[in-house]
PDB file of C-alpha atoms and ligand atoms in Angstrom:
ATOM      1  CA  UNK F   1     -13.228  -5.975  15.298  1.00 36.00           C
ATOM      2  CA  UNK F   2     -13.809  -4.938  11.709  1.00 41.00           C
ATOM      3  CA  UNK F   3     -11.870  -1.993  10.449  1.00 47.00           C
ATOM      4  CA  UNK F   4     -14.934  -0.657   8.686  1.00 46.00           C
ATOM      5  CA  UNK F   5     -18.587  -1.568   9.305  1.00 40.00           C
ATOM      6  CA  UNK F   6     -19.724  -4.562   7.228  1.00 41.00           C
ATOM      7  CA  UNK F   7     -22.636  -3.771   5.024  1.00 46.00           C
ATOM      8  CA  UNK F   8     -24.717  -6.826   4.067  1.00 44.00           C
ATOM      9  CA  UNK F   9     -26.439  -5.267   0.974  1.00 44.00           C
ATOM     10  CA  UNK F  10     -23.302  -4.104  -0.780  1.00 52.00           C
ATOM     11  CA  UNK F  11     -23.194  -3.275  -4.474  1.00 54.00           C
ATOM     12  CA  UNK F  12     -22.700  -6.132  -7.000  1.00 49.00           C
ATOM     13  CA  UNK F  13     -19.418  -4.500  -8.078  1.00 53.00           C
ATOM     14  CA  UNK F  14     -18.062  -5.356  -4.583  1.00 60.00           C
ATOM     15  CA  UNK F  15     -19.125  -8.980  -4.744  1.00 67.00           C
ATOM     16  CA  UNK F  16     -15.535 -10.058  -5.484  1.00 76.00           C
ATOM     17  CA  UNK F  17     -14.702  -8.887  -1.971  1.00 75.00           C
ATOM     18  CA  UNK F  18     -16.927 -11.591  -0.580  1.00 76.00           C
ATOM     19  CA  UNK F  19     -14.861 -14.375  -2.159  1.00 81.00           C
ATOM     20  CA  UNK F  20     -12.781 -16.286   0.415  1.00 80.00           C
ATOM     21  CA  UNK F  21      -9.702 -15.863  -1.788  1.00 83.00           C
ATOM     22  CA  UNK F  22      -8.334 -13.930  -4.782  1.00 90.00           C
ATOM     23  CA  UNK F  23      -5.940 -15.518  -7.231  1.00 93.00           C
ATOM     24  CA  UNK F  24      -3.161 -13.882  -9.244  1.00 94.00           C
ATOM     25  CA  UNK F  25      -0.075 -14.838 -11.160  1.00 97.00           C
ATOM     26  CA  UNK F  26       2.898 -12.510 -10.758  1.00 96.00           C
ATOM     27  CA  UNK F  27       6.624 -13.209 -11.257  1.00 95.00           C
ATOM     28  CA  UNK F  28       5.882 -16.762 -12.455  1.00 94.00           C
ATOM     29  CA  UNK F  29       4.284 -17.563  -9.145  1.00 96.00           C
ATOM     30  CA  UNK F  30       0.674 -18.416  -8.418  1.00 96.00           C
ATOM     31  CA  UNK F  31      -0.519 -16.181  -5.586  1.00 96.00           C
ATOM     32  CA  UNK F  32      -3.575 -17.069  -3.468  1.00 95.00           C
ATOM     33  CA  UNK F  33      -4.665 -14.384  -1.195  1.00 94.00           C
ATOM     34  CA  UNK F  34      -7.159 -15.248   1.552  1.00 86.00           C
ATOM     35  CA  UNK F  35      -9.895 -12.599   1.941  1.00 86.00           C
ATOM     36  CA  UNK F  36     -12.244 -12.034   4.885  1.00 81.00           C
ATOM     37  CA  UNK F  37     -14.331  -8.891   4.367  1.00 79.00           C
ATOM     38  CA  UNK F  38     -16.761  -9.824   7.232  1.00 73.00           C
ATOM     39  CA  UNK F  39     -14.009  -9.984   9.765  1.00 79.00           C
ATOM     40  CA  UNK F  40     -11.655  -7.171   8.798  1.00 73.00           C
ATOM     41  CA  UNK F  41     -13.413  -5.090   6.062  1.00 75.00           C
ATOM     42  CA  UNK F  42     -11.129  -3.010   3.868  1.00 82.00           C
ATOM     43  CA  UNK F  43      -7.889  -4.590   5.180  1.00 76.00           C
ATOM     44  CA  UNK F  44      -8.846  -8.086   4.184  1.00 77.00           C
ATOM     45  CA  UNK F  45      -9.631  -7.755   0.472  1.00 84.00           C
ATOM     46  CA  UNK F  46      -7.460  -7.124  -2.541  1.00 91.00           C
ATOM     47  CA  UNK F  47      -8.110  -3.639  -3.944  1.00 93.00           C
ATOM     48  CA  UNK F  48      -7.535  -2.824  -7.626  1.00 95.00           C
ATOM     49  CA  UNK F  49      -4.827  -0.359  -6.602  1.00 97.00           C
ATOM     50  CA  UNK F  50      -2.865  -3.287  -5.259  1.00 97.00           C
ATOM     51  CA  UNK F  51      -3.188  -5.268  -8.447  1.00 97.00           C
ATOM     52  CA  UNK F  52      -2.103  -2.342 -10.611  1.00 98.00           C
ATOM     53  CA  UNK F  53       0.865  -1.511  -8.392  1.00 98.00           C
ATOM     54  CA  UNK F  54       1.897  -5.198  -8.493  1.00 98.00           C
ATOM     55  CA  UNK F  55       1.733  -5.120 -12.284  1.00 97.00           C
ATOM     56  CA  UNK F  56       3.738  -1.887 -12.322  1.00 98.00           C
ATOM     57  CA  UNK F  57       6.429  -3.408 -10.159  1.00 98.00           C
ATOM     58  CA  UNK F  58       6.562  -6.539 -12.288  1.00 97.00           C
ATOM     59  CA  UNK F  59       7.097  -4.367 -15.312  1.00 96.00           C
ATOM     60  CA  UNK F  60      10.471  -3.490 -13.809  1.00 96.00           C
ATOM     61  CA  UNK F  61       9.849   0.267 -13.620  1.00 88.00           C
ATOM     62  CA  UNK F  62      11.805   0.483 -10.323  1.00 95.00           C
ATOM     63  CA  UNK F  63      14.784  -1.592  -9.241  1.00 96.00           C
ATOM     64  CA  UNK F  64      13.839  -3.876  -6.370  1.00 97.00           C
ATOM     65  CA  UNK F  65      16.597  -6.440  -6.176  1.00 97.00           C
ATOM     66  CA  UNK F  66      18.392  -6.044  -2.859  1.00 97.00           C
ATOM     67  CA  UNK F  67      16.441  -2.867  -2.004  1.00 98.00           C
ATOM     68  CA  UNK F  68      14.946  -2.072   1.277  1.00 98.00           C
ATOM     69  CA  UNK F  69      11.199  -1.569   0.901  1.00 98.00           C
ATOM     70  CA  UNK F  70       8.399  -0.744   3.288  1.00 98.00           C
ATOM     71  CA  UNK F  71       4.704  -1.123   2.405  1.00 98.00           C
ATOM     72  CA  UNK F  72       2.217   0.991   4.305  1.00 98.00           C
ATOM     73  CA  UNK F  73      -1.485  -0.101   4.754  1.00 98.00           C
ATOM     74  CA  UNK F  74      -0.624  -3.479   3.186  1.00 97.00           C
ATOM     75  CA  UNK F  75      -4.076  -5.084   3.821  1.00 95.00           C
ATOM     76  CA  UNK F  76      -3.682  -8.580   2.360  1.00 94.00           C
ATOM     77  CA  UNK F  77      -0.095  -8.034   1.489  1.00 96.00           C
ATOM     78  CA  UNK F  78      -0.264  -8.698  -2.330  1.00 97.00           C
ATOM     79  CA  UNK F  79       2.125  -5.736  -3.222  1.00 98.00           C
ATOM     80  CA  UNK F  80       4.664  -6.691  -0.490  1.00 98.00           C
ATOM     81  CA  UNK F  81       4.591 -10.279  -1.651  1.00 98.00           C
ATOM     82  CA  UNK F  82       5.262  -9.254  -5.169  1.00 98.00           C
ATOM     83  CA  UNK F  83       8.098  -6.905  -4.160  1.00 98.00           C
ATOM     84  CA  UNK F  84       9.678  -9.700  -2.200  1.00 98.00           C
ATOM     85  CA  UNK F  85       9.336 -12.075  -5.204  1.00 98.00           C
ATOM     86  CA  UNK F  86      11.165  -9.420  -7.242  1.00 97.00           C
ATOM     87  CA  UNK F  87      14.116  -9.562  -4.848  1.00 97.00           C
ATOM     88  CA  UNK F  88      13.414  -6.758  -2.283  1.00 98.00           C
ATOM     89  CA  UNK F  89      13.725  -7.035   1.434  1.00 98.00           C
ATOM     90  CA  UNK F  90      10.271  -5.921   2.482  1.00 98.00           C
ATOM     91  CA  UNK F  91       8.752  -4.698   5.691  1.00 98.00           C
ATOM     92  CA  UNK F  92       4.958  -5.195   5.185  1.00 98.00           C
ATOM     93  CA  UNK F  93       2.911  -3.093   7.587  1.00 98.00           C
ATOM     94  CA  UNK F  94      -0.623  -2.306   8.646  1.00 97.00           C
ATOM     95  CA  UNK F  95      -2.698  -1.741  11.760  1.00 97.00           C
ATOM     96  CA  UNK F  96      -2.601  -4.427  14.400  1.00 96.00           C
ATOM     97  CA  UNK F  97      -5.995  -6.059  13.622  1.00 94.00           C
ATOM     98  CA  UNK F  98      -4.789  -6.848   9.985  1.00 94.00           C
ATOM     99  CA  UNK F  99      -1.586  -8.464  10.968  1.00 96.00           C
ATOM    100  CA  UNK F 100      -2.635 -12.138  11.549  1.00 95.00           C
ATOM    101  CA  UNK F 101      -4.220 -12.630   8.117  1.00 93.00           C
ATOM    102  CA  UNK F 102      -1.436 -10.541   6.515  1.00 96.00           C
ATOM    103  CA  UNK F 103       1.206 -12.819   8.028  1.00 97.00           C
ATOM    104  CA  UNK F 104      -0.721 -15.934   6.820  1.00 95.00           C
ATOM    105  CA  UNK F 105      -0.884 -14.562   3.330  1.00 96.00           C
ATOM    106  CA  UNK F 106       2.843 -13.729   3.241  1.00 97.00           C
ATOM    107  CA  UNK F 107       3.846 -17.190   4.625  1.00 97.00           C
ATOM    108  CA  UNK F 108       1.475 -19.004   2.169  1.00 96.00           C
ATOM    109  CA  UNK F 109       2.599 -17.194  -0.822  1.00 97.00           C
ATOM    110  CA  UNK F 110       6.417 -16.806  -0.507  1.00 97.00           C
ATOM    111  CA  UNK F 111       8.692 -19.859  -1.190  1.00 95.00           C
ATOM    112  CA  UNK F 112      10.442 -21.036   1.964  1.00 95.00           C
ATOM    113  CA  UNK F 113      13.882 -19.609   0.836  1.00 95.00           C
ATOM    114  CA  UNK F 114      12.324 -16.172   0.427  1.00 93.00           C
ATOM    115  CA  UNK F 115      10.534 -15.919   3.682  1.00 94.00           C
ATOM    116  CA  UNK F 116      13.516 -14.235   5.315  1.00 95.00           C
ATOM    117  CA  UNK F 117      13.165 -11.303   2.922  1.00 97.00           C
ATOM    118  CA  UNK F 118       9.710 -10.333   4.127  1.00 98.00           C
ATOM    119  CA  UNK F 119       8.597  -9.346   7.624  1.00 98.00           C
ATOM    120  CA  UNK F 120       5.145  -8.252   8.797  1.00 98.00           C
ATOM    121  CA  UNK F 121       4.813  -5.639  11.487  1.00 98.00           C
ATOM    122  CA  UNK F 122       2.436  -3.020  12.955  1.00 98.00           C
ATOM    123  CA  UNK F 123       2.662   0.523  11.708  1.00 98.00           C
ATOM    124  CA  UNK F 124      -0.290   2.751  12.420  1.00 98.00           C
ATOM    125  CA  UNK F 125       0.383   6.020  10.615  1.00 98.00           C
ATOM    126  CA  UNK F 126       1.879   8.714  12.843  1.00 98.00           C
ATOM    127  CA  UNK F 127       2.274   6.326  15.891  1.00 98.00           C
ATOM    128  CA  UNK F 128       5.494   5.021  17.449  1.00 98.00           C
ATOM    129  CA  UNK F 129       7.437   5.830  14.195  1.00 98.00           C
ATOM    130  CA  UNK F 130      10.755   5.533  16.032  1.00 98.00           C
ATOM    131  CA  UNK F 131      10.321   1.787  15.819  1.00 97.00           C
ATOM    132  CA  UNK F 132      11.388   2.127  12.229  1.00 98.00           C
ATOM    133  CA  UNK F 133      14.642   3.678  10.928  1.00 98.00           C
ATOM    134  CA  UNK F 134      14.134   7.317   9.929  1.00 97.00           C
ATOM    135  CA  UNK F 135      14.923   7.615   6.187  1.00 97.00           C
ATOM    136  CA  UNK F 136      15.921   3.940   6.250  1.00 96.00           C
ATOM    137  CA  UNK F 137      14.217   2.676   3.075  1.00 98.00           C
ATOM    138  CA  UNK F 138      14.898   2.841  -0.616  1.00 98.00           C
ATOM    139  CA  UNK F 139      11.295   2.537  -1.517  1.00 98.00           C
ATOM    140  CA  UNK F 140       7.952   3.084   0.186  1.00 98.00           C
ATOM    141  CA  UNK F 141       4.853   1.507  -1.370  1.00 98.00           C
ATOM    142  CA  UNK F 142       1.143   2.195  -0.684  1.00 98.00           C
ATOM    143  CA  UNK F 143      -1.907   0.932  -2.555  1.00 98.00           C
ATOM    144  CA  UNK F 144      -5.281   2.537  -1.842  1.00 96.00           C
ATOM    145  CA  UNK F 145      -4.089   4.162   1.323  1.00 97.00           C
ATOM    146  CA  UNK F 146      -5.290   7.636   0.475  1.00 95.00           C
ATOM    147  CA  UNK F 147      -8.995   7.480   1.427  1.00 93.00           C
ATOM    148  CA  UNK F 148      -9.556   8.587   5.094  1.00 93.00           C
ATOM    149  CA  UNK F 149      -9.282  12.335   5.470  1.00 94.00           C
ATOM    150  CA  UNK F 150      -8.640  12.000   9.188  1.00 96.00           C
ATOM    151  CA  UNK F 151      -5.517   9.964   8.580  1.00 97.00           C
ATOM    152  CA  UNK F 152      -4.031  12.363   5.998  1.00 96.00           C
ATOM    153  CA  UNK F 153      -1.824  14.336   8.441  1.00 97.00           C
ATOM    154  CA  UNK F 154      -0.529  11.182  10.054  1.00 98.00           C
ATOM    155  CA  UNK F 155       0.122   9.503   6.740  1.00 98.00           C
ATOM    156  CA  UNK F 156       2.164  12.506   5.555  1.00 98.00           C
ATOM    157  CA  UNK F 157       4.024  12.583   8.771  1.00 98.00           C
ATOM    158  CA  UNK F 158       4.862   8.857   8.378  1.00 98.00           C
ATOM    159  CA  UNK F 159       6.008   9.419   4.774  1.00 98.00           C
ATOM    160  CA  UNK F 160       8.211  12.378   5.853  1.00 98.00           C
ATOM    161  CA  UNK F 161       9.718  10.275   8.682  1.00 98.00           C
ATOM    162  CA  UNK F 162      10.492   7.085   6.564  1.00 98.00           C
ATOM    163  CA  UNK F 163      11.871   8.961   3.580  1.00 98.00           C
ATOM    164  CA  UNK F 164      15.400  10.081   3.074  1.00 97.00           C
ATOM    165  CA  UNK F 165      16.176  12.501   0.148  1.00 95.00           C
ATOM    166  CA  UNK F 166      16.706   9.498  -2.106  1.00 97.00           C
ATOM    167  CA  UNK F 167      13.763   7.362  -1.045  1.00 98.00           C
ATOM    168  CA  UNK F 168      11.185   6.801  -3.746  1.00 98.00           C
ATOM    169  CA  UNK F 169       7.480   6.566  -2.747  1.00 98.00           C
ATOM    170  CA  UNK F 170       5.009   4.874  -5.016  1.00 98.00           C
ATOM    171  CA  UNK F 171       1.310   5.493  -4.216  1.00 98.00           C
ATOM    172  CA  UNK F 172      -1.250   3.680  -6.191  1.00 98.00           C
ATOM    173  CA  UNK F 173      -4.538   5.458  -5.864  1.00 96.00           C
ATOM    174  CA  UNK F 174      -8.194   5.491  -6.876  1.00 93.00           C
ATOM    175  CA  UNK F 175      -9.181   9.201  -6.727  1.00 90.00           C
ATOM    176  CA  UNK F 176     -12.774   8.791  -5.502  1.00 91.00           C
ATOM    177  CA  UNK F 177     -13.405  12.153  -3.835  1.00 87.00           C
ATOM    178  CA  UNK F 178     -12.031  15.642  -3.965  1.00 87.00           C
ATOM    179  CA  UNK F 179     -10.404  15.136  -0.593  1.00 86.00           C
ATOM    180  CA  UNK F 180      -8.144  12.423  -2.050  1.00 84.00           C
ATOM    181  CA  UNK F 181      -6.730  15.082  -4.407  1.00 90.00           C
ATOM    182  CA  UNK F 182      -6.364  17.333  -1.378  1.00 93.00           C
ATOM    183  CA  UNK F 183      -3.909  14.780   0.052  1.00 95.00           C
ATOM    184  CA  UNK F 184      -1.802  14.972  -3.085  1.00 96.00           C
ATOM    185  CA  UNK F 185      -1.764  18.793  -2.658  1.00 95.00           C
ATOM    186  CA  UNK F 186      -0.579  18.271   1.021  1.00 95.00           C
ATOM    187  CA  UNK F 187       2.063  15.862  -0.284  1.00 97.00           C
ATOM    188  CA  UNK F 188       3.414  18.331  -2.852  1.00 96.00           C
ATOM    189  CA  UNK F 189       4.337  20.754  -0.117  1.00 96.00           C
ATOM    190  CA  UNK F 190       7.182  18.445   0.952  1.00 97.00           C
ATOM    191  CA  UNK F 191       7.635  16.020  -1.953  1.00 98.00           C
ATOM    192  CA  UNK F 192       8.132  16.229  -5.655  1.00 98.00           C
ATOM    193  CA  UNK F 193       5.137  14.311  -7.052  1.00 97.00           C
ATOM    194  CA  UNK F 194       4.479  12.958 -10.631  1.00 97.00           C
ATOM    195  CA  UNK F 195       1.997  10.568 -12.112  1.00 97.00           C
ATOM    196  CA  UNK F 196       3.940   7.695 -13.644  1.00 98.00           C
ATOM    197  CA  UNK F 197       1.169   5.373 -14.679  1.00 98.00           C
ATOM    198  CA  UNK F 198      -2.606   5.324 -15.171  1.00 97.00           C
ATOM    199  CA  UNK F 199      -4.810   2.244 -15.663  1.00 97.00           C
ATOM    200  CA  UNK F 200      -7.874   3.545 -17.426  1.00 97.00           C
ATOM    201  CA  UNK F 201      -9.782   0.260 -17.040  1.00 96.00           C
ATOM    202  CA  UNK F 202      -9.467   0.213 -13.314  1.00 96.00           C
ATOM    203  CA  UNK F 203      -9.115   4.044 -12.965  1.00 96.00           C
ATOM    204  CA  UNK F 204      -5.992   3.685 -10.875  1.00 97.00           C
ATOM    205  CA  UNK F 205      -3.198   6.323 -10.795  1.00 97.00           C
ATOM    206  CA  UNK F 206       0.300   5.610  -9.656  1.00 98.00           C
ATOM    207  CA  UNK F 207       2.170   8.601  -8.265  1.00 98.00           C
ATOM    208  CA  UNK F 208       5.932   8.694  -7.656  1.00 98.00           C
ATOM    209  CA  UNK F 209       7.067  11.035  -4.931  1.00 98.00           C
ATOM    210  CA  UNK F 210      10.484  12.003  -3.575  1.00 98.00           C
ATOM    211  CA  UNK F 211      11.289  14.343  -0.746  1.00 97.00           C
ATOM    212  CA  UNK F 212      12.063  17.960  -1.748  1.00 95.00           C
ATOM    213  CA  UNK F 213      15.455  19.163  -0.480  1.00 88.00           C
ATOM    214  CA  UNK F 214      14.910  21.115   2.731  1.00 78.00           C
ATOM    215  CA  UNK F 215      15.500  24.792   2.566  1.00 66.00           C
ATOM    216  CA  UNK F 216      18.362  25.433   4.933  1.00 59.00           C
ATOM    217  CA  UNK F 217      18.468  29.160   4.368  1.00 58.00           C
ATOM    218  CA  UNK F 218      17.692  31.282   7.405  1.00 55.00           C
TER     219      UNK F 218
HETATM  220  C1  LIG S 301      -8.348   0.220   1.113  1.00 55.64           C
HETATM  221  S1  LIG S 301      -7.355  -0.734   2.066  1.00 55.64           S
HETATM  222  C2  LIG S 301      -6.001  -1.141   0.959  1.00 55.64           C
HETATM  223  C3  LIG S 301      -5.291  -2.449   1.315  1.00 55.64           C
HETATM  224  C4  LIG S 301      -4.179  -2.924   0.382  1.00 55.64           C
HETATM  225  N1  LIG S 301      -3.144  -1.966   0.274  1.00 55.64           N
HETATM  226  C5  LIG S 301      -4.771  -3.094  -1.008  1.00 55.64           C
HETATM  227  O1  LIG S 301      -4.662  -2.212  -1.874  1.00 55.64           O
HETATM  228  O2  LIG S 301      -5.361  -4.192  -1.273  1.00 55.64           O
HETATM  229  C6  LIG S 301      -6.485   0.465   3.143  1.00 55.64           C
HETATM  230  C7  LIG S 301      -5.521  -0.105   4.124  1.00 55.64           C
HETATM  231  O3  LIG S 301      -4.985   0.929   4.933  1.00 55.64           O
HETATM  232  C8  LIG S 301      -5.006   0.559   6.184  1.00 55.64           C
HETATM  233  N2  LIG S 301      -5.023   1.686   7.120  1.00 55.64           N
HETATM  234  C9  LIG S 301      -6.106   2.531   7.293  1.00 55.64           C
HETATM  235  N3  LIG S 301      -5.810   3.459   8.233  1.00 55.64           N
HETATM  236  C10 LIG S 301      -4.606   3.162   8.689  1.00 55.64           C
HETATM  237  C11 LIG S 301      -3.703   3.802   9.689  1.00 55.64           C
HETATM  238  N4  LIG S 301      -4.149   4.878  10.296  1.00 55.64           N
HETATM  239  N5  LIG S 301      -2.484   3.297   9.844  1.00 55.64           N
HETATM  240  C12 LIG S 301      -2.095   2.191   9.153  1.00 55.64           C
HETATM  241  N6  LIG S 301      -2.831   1.585   8.226  1.00 55.64           N
HETATM  242  C13 LIG S 301      -4.074   2.086   8.024  1.00 55.64           C
HETATM  243  C14 LIG S 301      -6.156  -0.404   6.406  1.00 55.64           C
HETATM  244  O4  LIG S 301      -5.988  -1.270   7.541  1.00 55.64           O
HETATM  245  C15 LIG S 301      -6.190  -1.099   5.094  1.00 55.64           C
HETATM  246  O5  LIG S 301      -5.337  -2.287   5.102  1.00 55.64           O
END
């Protein structure tokens, strides 16, 4: 089942999504990501937000070595793979239909001795969150996951659950519609949010967020 309906007459700008694979070089590794737009839609192609976030991570802007990282809405897994190559222990998550091809991409692109530092598992925002440790991650990553208004409340709930006061969230976003900014406004009610990077060519913003201290006054 496709996660979005497949549109045959798509715009030329989307033609790269119809390639069977996308190739990158990060952390001195050639990365070959299998894509299958017809089968899985948005979850099975590499979005610019993932490329920009991977570049940002490779720049060393956040410490990853030995850190516990969870990626939300990983799609093809590029960001999680790069985080693992940079030394993090990564839990790479998405909805169930995306997991097979996600696992294949992870297995294909990580050297055998690094496979233990990346796991793939289901995380549908807002559902069965107790399967994951509350506040148990140093870093939460998300590339192009702010785009479906009907998921915003569940996505926010998920971020609040996964984050401790010291967890850093990096969201790499294309702001396509006003509603995408509305999510950032929702996020700002519980998180301190700042823009830490902007790629003008790809029009991708990276936002860093950390949970605001809870007001314990009565
Ligand atoms: C635009 S794609 C981005 C994929 C990948 N992060 C990238 O940038 O290449 C959005 C991703 O969010 C996932 N997603 C959408 N709704 C979700 C939900 N309710 N729970 C978990 N993941 C979801 C989709 O399956 C998809 O992989």
